[in-house]
């Protein structure tokens, strides 16, 4: 099974560089990397071009104009370009464990959404990594990482938990998930009505559930470490979009990935 790794980014090339460093050193390489760029300045393009020359993994820079928060559009645009059948999506401020791709592929199944988790790096530890550009994996016994259980890789336990299916909407994380491209197309991808941060991931997954797709949790594998930054606040309108999808059991959004797919 071949896969495309989608990395979202917006004007934080310092973090993206570290994500790319971990993405190209995987024990099982992705077949391509696509940068889903929501309108970053030229320094991100220069970084991606430089990285493309350092690795045998093809890297595609999927860029759109900076016109406010359009994460859903940037994801749709990038996923539409994906050449391979399986899609893994992460954010461009994540450090990926060397077996990250391997773990996702091992759990993959048609009509199943794979939800991973994240370990949160403390501000000072994150700042030091960004300054030195050296990847450091925090010890579970240190104070450099929050929610320490999410930094434990226990393959045999993960394999047991991954067999369980559910439609639980708790802890939906757009920074660490995967599924088959055909399942994304089935619900028309991400909803581009979301033009501010918050609930766009939950609404996407709710439509997957409404369409008969189940969830598997990747716990104790597919580890990633989140570089610290302040989070935005949810928009009330975003919550109303999500509630409309729930109340009406929607499986399709009007403005989605179909705009970018070739007939």
mmCIF file of C-alpha atoms in Angstrom:
data_model
loop_
_atom_site.group_PDB
_atom_site.id
_atom_site.type_symbol
_atom_site.label_atom_id
_atom_site.label_comp_id
_atom_site.label_asym_id
_atom_site.label_seq_id
_atom_site.Cartn_x
_atom_site.Cartn_y
_atom_site.Cartn_z
ATOM 1 C CA UNK A 1 0.000 0.000 0.000
ATOM 2 C CA UNK A 2 1.370 3.398 -1.018
ATOM 3 C CA UNK A 3 0.736 6.575 0.937
ATOM 4 C CA UNK A 4 0.910 10.353 0.715
ATOM 5 C CA UNK A 5 1.930 12.348 3.782
ATOM 6 C CA UNK A 6 0.141 15.711 3.981
ATOM 7 C CA UNK A 7 1.750 18.374 6.200
ATOM 8 C CA UNK A 8 -0.259 21.536 6.900
ATOM 9 C CA UNK A 9 1.563 24.815 7.465
ATOM 10 C CA UNK A 10 1.164 28.572 7.672
ATOM 11 C CA UNK A 11 4.082 30.986 8.158
ATOM 12 C CA UNK A 12 6.118 28.933 10.612
ATOM 13 C CA UNK A 13 9.019 27.571 8.533
ATOM 14 C CA UNK A 14 11.164 26.999 11.635
ATOM 15 C CA UNK A 15 8.684 24.397 12.890
ATOM 16 C CA UNK A 16 8.022 22.969 9.416
ATOM 17 C CA UNK A 17 11.744 22.344 8.962
ATOM 18 C CA UNK A 18 11.769 20.135 12.061
ATOM 19 C CA UNK A 19 8.641 18.274 10.939
ATOM 20 C CA UNK A 20 10.258 17.621 7.563
ATOM 21 C CA UNK A 21 13.463 16.410 9.215
ATOM 22 C CA UNK A 22 11.484 13.724 11.022
ATOM 23 C CA UNK A 23 9.285 12.967 7.991
ATOM 24 C CA UNK A 24 12.209 12.057 5.720
ATOM 25 C CA UNK A 25 13.859 9.813 8.330
ATOM 26 C CA UNK A 26 11.022 7.338 8.697
ATOM 27 C CA UNK A 27 11.650 3.595 8.993
ATOM 28 C CA UNK A 28 8.962 3.239 6.302
ATOM 29 C CA UNK A 29 9.060 6.197 3.947
ATOM 30 C CA UNK A 30 5.944 7.871 2.545
ATOM 31 C CA UNK A 31 5.765 7.715 -1.244
ATOM 32 C CA UNK A 32 5.403 11.478 -1.366
ATOM 33 C CA UNK A 33 5.123 14.472 0.949
ATOM 34 C CA UNK A 34 2.687 17.273 0.150
ATOM 35 C CA UNK A 35 2.921 20.587 1.997
ATOM 36 C CA UNK A 36 -0.612 21.982 2.421
ATOM 37 C CA UNK A 37 0.288 25.665 2.680
ATOM 38 C CA UNK A 38 -2.417 28.193 3.604
ATOM 39 C CA UNK A 39 -0.560 31.148 2.073
ATOM 40 C CA UNK A 40 2.865 31.300 3.736
ATOM 41 C CA UNK A 41 5.475 33.860 2.706
ATOM 42 C CA UNK A 42 8.425 33.123 0.414
ATOM 43 C CA UNK A 43 10.689 31.709 3.152
ATOM 44 C CA UNK A 44 8.502 28.594 3.365
ATOM 45 C CA UNK A 45 8.823 28.031 -0.382
ATOM 46 C CA UNK A 46 12.604 28.365 -0.125
ATOM 47 C CA UNK A 47 12.661 25.851 2.726
ATOM 48 C CA UNK A 48 10.569 23.307 0.804
ATOM 49 C CA UNK A 49 12.713 23.718 -2.324
ATOM 50 C CA UNK A 50 15.895 23.216 -0.305
ATOM 51 C CA UNK A 51 14.500 20.131 1.406
ATOM 52 C CA UNK A 52 13.424 18.630 -1.910
ATOM 53 C CA UNK A 53 17.078 18.484 -2.943
ATOM 54 C CA UNK A 54 18.096 16.588 0.206
ATOM 55 C CA UNK A 55 15.753 13.618 0.001
ATOM 56 C CA UNK A 56 14.669 10.939 -2.452
ATOM 57 C CA UNK A 57 11.054 11.352 -1.281
ATOM 58 C CA UNK A 58 9.175 13.643 -3.708
ATOM 59 C CA UNK A 59 7.982 16.831 -1.978
ATOM 60 C CA UNK A 60 5.143 18.877 -3.471
ATOM 61 C CA UNK A 61 4.459 22.430 -2.293
ATOM 62 C CA UNK A 62 0.685 22.937 -2.524
ATOM 63 C CA UNK A 63 0.344 26.702 -1.963
ATOM 64 C CA UNK A 64 -2.673 28.998 -2.055
ATOM 65 C CA UNK A 65 -2.992 32.748 -1.607
ATOM 66 C CA UNK A 66 -3.119 34.124 1.923
ATOM 67 C CA UNK A 67 -6.756 35.132 2.288
ATOM 68 C CA UNK A 68 -7.408 34.490 5.967
ATOM 69 C CA UNK A 69 -7.833 31.133 7.693
ATOM 70 C CA UNK A 70 -8.519 28.580 4.951
ATOM 71 C CA UNK A 71 -7.141 25.361 6.423
ATOM 72 C CA UNK A 72 -9.986 23.275 4.985
ATOM 73 C CA UNK A 73 -9.278 24.569 1.486
ATOM 74 C CA UNK A 74 -5.527 23.981 1.806
ATOM 75 C CA UNK A 75 -6.125 20.397 2.949
ATOM 76 C CA UNK A 76 -8.589 19.711 0.146
ATOM 77 C CA UNK A 77 -6.240 21.240 -2.425
ATOM 78 C CA UNK A 78 -3.328 19.101 -1.198
ATOM 79 C CA UNK A 79 -5.296 15.858 -0.818
ATOM 80 C CA UNK A 80 -6.686 16.278 -4.345
ATOM 81 C CA UNK A 81 -3.075 16.286 -5.584
ATOM 82 C CA UNK A 82 -2.175 13.100 -3.687
ATOM 83 C CA UNK A 83 -1.071 10.371 -6.115
ATOM 84 C CA UNK A 84 -1.465 7.487 -3.706
ATOM 85 C CA UNK A 85 -4.406 5.627 -2.221
ATOM 86 C CA UNK A 86 -3.694 6.188 1.467
ATOM 87 C CA UNK A 87 -3.450 9.636 3.057
ATOM 88 C CA UNK A 88 -1.787 10.516 6.370
ATOM 89 C CA UNK A 89 -2.275 14.080 7.647
ATOM 90 C CA UNK A 90 -0.176 15.937 10.233
ATOM 91 C CA UNK A 91 0.428 19.545 11.214
ATOM 92 C CA UNK A 92 3.678 21.331 10.429
ATOM 93 C CA UNK A 93 4.578 21.796 14.088
ATOM 94 C CA UNK A 94 4.892 18.103 14.933
ATOM 95 C CA UNK A 95 7.954 15.925 15.453
ATOM 96 C CA UNK A 96 7.228 12.433 14.123
ATOM 97 C CA UNK A 97 8.565 9.241 15.708
ATOM 98 C CA UNK A 98 10.641 7.231 13.200
ATOM 99 C CA UNK A 99 7.911 4.537 13.026
ATOM 100 C CA UNK A 100 5.075 7.039 12.570
ATOM 101 C CA UNK A 101 4.263 6.107 8.955
ATOM 102 C CA UNK A 102 4.791 2.407 9.642
ATOM 103 C CA UNK A 103 2.304 2.479 12.526
ATOM 104 C CA UNK A 104 -0.397 4.255 10.523
ATOM 105 C CA UNK A 105 -0.080 1.889 7.563
ATOM 106 C CA UNK A 106 -0.245 -1.156 9.815
ATOM 107 C CA UNK A 107 -3.668 -0.086 11.135
ATOM 108 C CA UNK A 108 -5.114 1.072 7.798
ATOM 109 C CA UNK A 109 -8.399 -0.305 6.485
ATOM 110 C CA UNK A 110 -11.001 0.799 3.940
ATOM 111 C CA UNK A 111 -13.917 2.722 5.519
ATOM 112 C CA UNK A 112 -11.947 3.340 8.712
ATOM 113 C CA UNK A 113 -10.673 6.674 10.049
ATOM 114 C CA UNK A 114 -7.455 6.282 12.060
ATOM 115 C CA UNK A 115 -7.077 8.789 14.916
ATOM 116 C CA UNK A 116 -3.665 9.263 16.492
ATOM 117 C CA UNK A 117 -2.728 11.310 19.538
ATOM 118 C CA UNK A 118 -0.006 13.811 20.414
ATOM 119 C CA UNK A 119 2.396 14.493 23.248
ATOM 120 C CA UNK A 120 2.677 18.182 24.151
ATOM 121 C CA UNK A 121 6.172 19.601 24.525
ATOM 122 C CA UNK A 122 6.688 22.221 27.204
ATOM 123 C CA UNK A 123 7.361 25.831 26.072
ATOM 124 C CA UNK A 124 11.018 26.003 27.118
ATOM 125 C CA UNK A 125 11.865 22.601 25.636
ATOM 126 C CA UNK A 126 10.131 23.568 22.373
ATOM 127 C CA UNK A 127 11.975 26.881 22.272
ATOM 128 C CA UNK A 128 15.316 25.113 22.668
ATOM 129 C CA UNK A 129 14.607 22.674 19.824
ATOM 130 C CA UNK A 130 13.551 25.515 17.529
ATOM 131 C CA UNK A 131 16.688 27.472 18.425
ATOM 132 C CA UNK A 132 19.187 24.626 17.946
ATOM 133 C CA UNK A 133 17.286 22.821 15.153
ATOM 134 C CA UNK A 134 18.278 19.571 16.847
ATOM 135 C CA UNK A 135 15.605 16.920 17.321
ATOM 136 C CA UNK A 136 15.509 15.823 20.944
ATOM 137 C CA UNK A 137 13.103 13.185 22.226
ATOM 138 C CA UNK A 138 12.046 13.918 25.795
ATOM 139 C CA UNK A 139 12.266 11.240 28.447
ATOM 140 C CA UNK A 140 8.966 10.146 29.951
ATOM 141 C CA UNK A 141 10.561 10.807 33.333
ATOM 142 C CA UNK A 142 11.351 14.443 32.509
ATOM 143 C CA UNK A 143 9.156 17.509 32.865
ATOM 144 C CA UNK A 144 9.653 18.410 29.196
ATOM 145 C CA UNK A 145 6.446 16.778 28.011
ATOM 146 C CA UNK A 146 2.821 16.924 29.129
ATOM 147 C CA UNK A 147 0.356 13.998 28.849
ATOM 148 C CA UNK A 148 3.283 11.576 29.105
ATOM 149 C CA UNK A 149 1.267 8.475 28.227
ATOM 150 C CA UNK A 150 1.066 9.809 24.672
ATOM 151 C CA UNK A 151 4.855 9.542 24.390
ATOM 152 C CA UNK A 152 4.901 5.793 25.122
ATOM 153 C CA UNK A 153 5.227 3.393 22.175
ATOM 154 C CA UNK A 154 3.984 -0.094 23.086
ATOM 155 C CA UNK A 155 3.316 -1.948 19.787
ATOM 156 C CA UNK A 156 1.619 -5.069 21.181
ATOM 157 C CA UNK A 157 -0.816 -2.998 23.261
ATOM 158 C CA UNK A 158 -1.455 -0.655 20.343
ATOM 159 C CA UNK A 159 -2.293 -3.640 18.114
ATOM 160 C CA UNK A 160 -4.962 -4.783 20.583
ATOM 161 C CA UNK A 161 -6.542 -1.335 20.954
ATOM 162 C CA UNK A 162 -6.458 -0.686 17.205
ATOM 163 C CA UNK A 163 -8.829 -3.598 16.567
ATOM 164 C CA UNK A 164 -11.663 -1.805 18.326
ATOM 165 C CA UNK A 165 -14.081 0.243 16.209
ATOM 166 C CA UNK A 166 -16.125 3.169 17.454
ATOM 167 C CA UNK A 167 -17.902 6.384 16.468
ATOM 168 C CA UNK A 168 -16.649 8.420 19.393
ATOM 169 C CA UNK A 169 -16.342 12.157 18.721
ATOM 170 C CA UNK A 170 -14.041 12.798 21.686
ATOM 171 C CA UNK A 171 -10.468 13.971 21.085
ATOM 172 C CA UNK A 172 -10.698 14.448 17.335
ATOM 173 C CA UNK A 173 -7.261 15.701 16.290
ATOM 174 C CA UNK A 174 -6.566 16.966 12.787
ATOM 175 C CA UNK A 175 -2.845 16.916 13.560
ATOM 176 C CA UNK A 176 -2.582 13.095 13.440
ATOM 177 C CA UNK A 177 -4.992 11.048 11.350
ATOM 178 C CA UNK A 178 -5.165 8.850 8.278
ATOM 179 C CA UNK A 179 -7.634 7.149 5.954
ATOM 180 C CA UNK A 180 -8.052 6.078 2.354
ATOM 181 C CA UNK A 181 -8.364 8.889 -0.174
ATOM 182 C CA UNK A 182 -11.552 7.353 -1.570
ATOM 183 C CA UNK A 183 -13.200 7.728 1.857
ATOM 184 C CA UNK A 184 -12.275 11.426 1.921
ATOM 185 C CA UNK A 185 -13.754 11.920 -1.548
ATOM 186 C CA UNK A 186 -16.882 10.012 -0.493
ATOM 187 C CA UNK A 187 -17.876 12.883 1.863
ATOM 188 C CA UNK A 188 -16.394 15.688 -0.305
ATOM 189 C CA UNK A 189 -13.429 16.285 1.988
ATOM 190 C CA UNK A 190 -13.170 19.189 4.402
ATOM 191 C CA UNK A 191 -15.897 21.823 4.643
ATOM 192 C CA UNK A 192 -14.627 25.146 3.303
ATOM 193 C CA UNK A 193 -17.383 27.051 5.090
ATOM 194 C CA UNK A 194 -14.942 27.063 8.020
ATOM 195 C CA UNK A 195 -12.987 30.308 7.698
ATOM 196 C CA UNK A 196 -11.863 30.584 11.329
ATOM 197 C CA UNK A 197 -10.151 28.052 13.577
ATOM 198 C CA UNK A 198 -12.093 25.391 15.448
ATOM 199 C CA UNK A 199 -14.405 22.393 14.879
ATOM 200 C CA UNK A 200 -13.455 21.874 11.213
ATOM 201 C CA UNK A 201 -11.869 18.516 12.111
ATOM 202 C CA UNK A 202 -14.867 17.398 14.171
ATOM 203 C CA UNK A 203 -17.313 18.310 11.396
ATOM 204 C CA UNK A 204 -15.228 16.339 8.881
ATOM 205 C CA UNK A 205 -15.209 13.253 11.111
ATOM 206 C CA UNK A 206 -18.924 13.590 11.894
ATOM 207 C CA UNK A 207 -19.695 13.350 8.170
ATOM 208 C CA UNK A 208 -17.443 10.286 7.943
ATOM 209 C CA UNK A 209 -19.437 8.654 10.735
ATOM 210 C CA UNK A 210 -22.720 9.638 9.085
ATOM 211 C CA UNK A 211 -21.477 7.968 5.887
ATOM 212 C CA UNK A 212 -20.854 4.663 7.673
ATOM 213 C CA UNK A 213 -17.134 5.038 8.288
ATOM 214 C CA UNK A 214 -15.817 3.930 11.668
ATOM 215 C CA UNK A 215 -12.946 5.124 13.833
ATOM 216 C CA UNK A 216 -9.913 3.272 15.138
ATOM 217 C CA UNK A 217 -7.647 4.804 17.778
ATOM 218 C CA UNK A 218 -3.883 4.617 17.401
ATOM 219 C CA UNK A 219 -2.784 4.631 21.024
ATOM 220 C CA UNK A 220 0.784 3.794 22.056
ATOM 221 C CA UNK A 221 1.982 4.075 18.438
ATOM 222 C CA UNK A 222 2.266 6.669 15.632
ATOM 223 C CA UNK A 223 3.795 8.989 18.201
ATOM 224 C CA UNK A 224 4.203 12.689 17.558
ATOM 225 C CA UNK A 225 5.414 15.583 19.693
ATOM 226 C CA UNK A 226 3.736 18.973 19.422
ATOM 227 C CA UNK A 227 5.961 22.054 19.499
ATOM 228 C CA UNK A 228 4.401 24.537 21.885
ATOM 229 C CA UNK A 229 2.400 27.530 20.676
ATOM 230 C CA UNK A 230 -0.661 29.379 21.917
ATOM 231 C CA UNK A 231 -3.986 28.065 20.636
ATOM 232 C CA UNK A 232 -6.720 30.164 19.076
ATOM 233 C CA UNK A 233 -10.282 30.347 20.358
ATOM 234 C CA UNK A 234 -13.280 28.627 18.785
ATOM 235 C CA UNK A 235 -15.760 30.630 16.733
ATOM 236 C CA UNK A 236 -19.468 30.311 17.614
ATOM 237 C CA UNK A 237 -20.386 30.112 13.924
ATOM 238 C CA UNK A 238 -18.119 27.074 13.582
ATOM 239 C CA UNK A 239 -20.047 25.312 16.333
ATOM 240 C CA UNK A 240 -23.307 26.010 14.479
ATOM 241 C CA UNK A 241 -21.882 24.436 11.292
ATOM 242 C CA UNK A 242 -20.931 21.327 13.275
ATOM 243 C CA UNK A 243 -24.346 21.173 14.954
ATOM 244 C CA UNK A 244 -26.078 21.426 11.579
ATOM 245 C CA UNK A 245 -24.087 18.421 10.350
ATOM 246 C CA UNK A 246 -25.023 16.465 13.476
ATOM 247 C CA UNK A 247 -28.709 17.447 13.500
ATOM 248 C CA UNK A 248 -29.242 16.695 9.814
ATOM 249 C CA UNK A 249 -26.954 13.632 9.582
ATOM 250 C CA UNK A 250 -25.063 15.248 6.701
ATOM 251 C CA UNK A 251 -22.542 13.202 4.726
ATOM 252 C CA UNK A 252 -21.653 15.872 2.141
ATOM 253 C CA UNK A 253 -20.541 19.499 2.243
ATOM 254 C CA UNK A 254 -21.322 21.986 -0.530
ATOM 255 C CA UNK A 255 -17.821 23.450 -0.775
ATOM 256 C CA UNK A 256 -15.311 20.624 -0.630
ATOM 257 C CA UNK A 257 -12.613 18.653 -2.412
ATOM 258 C CA UNK A 258 -14.640 18.025 -5.583
ATOM 259 C CA UNK A 259 -13.640 21.516 -6.807
ATOM 260 C CA UNK A 260 -10.053 20.321 -7.269
ATOM 261 C CA UNK A 261 -10.531 16.782 -8.572
ATOM 262 C CA UNK A 262 -10.112 15.944 -12.229
ATOM 263 C CA UNK A 263 -13.180 14.361 -13.795
#
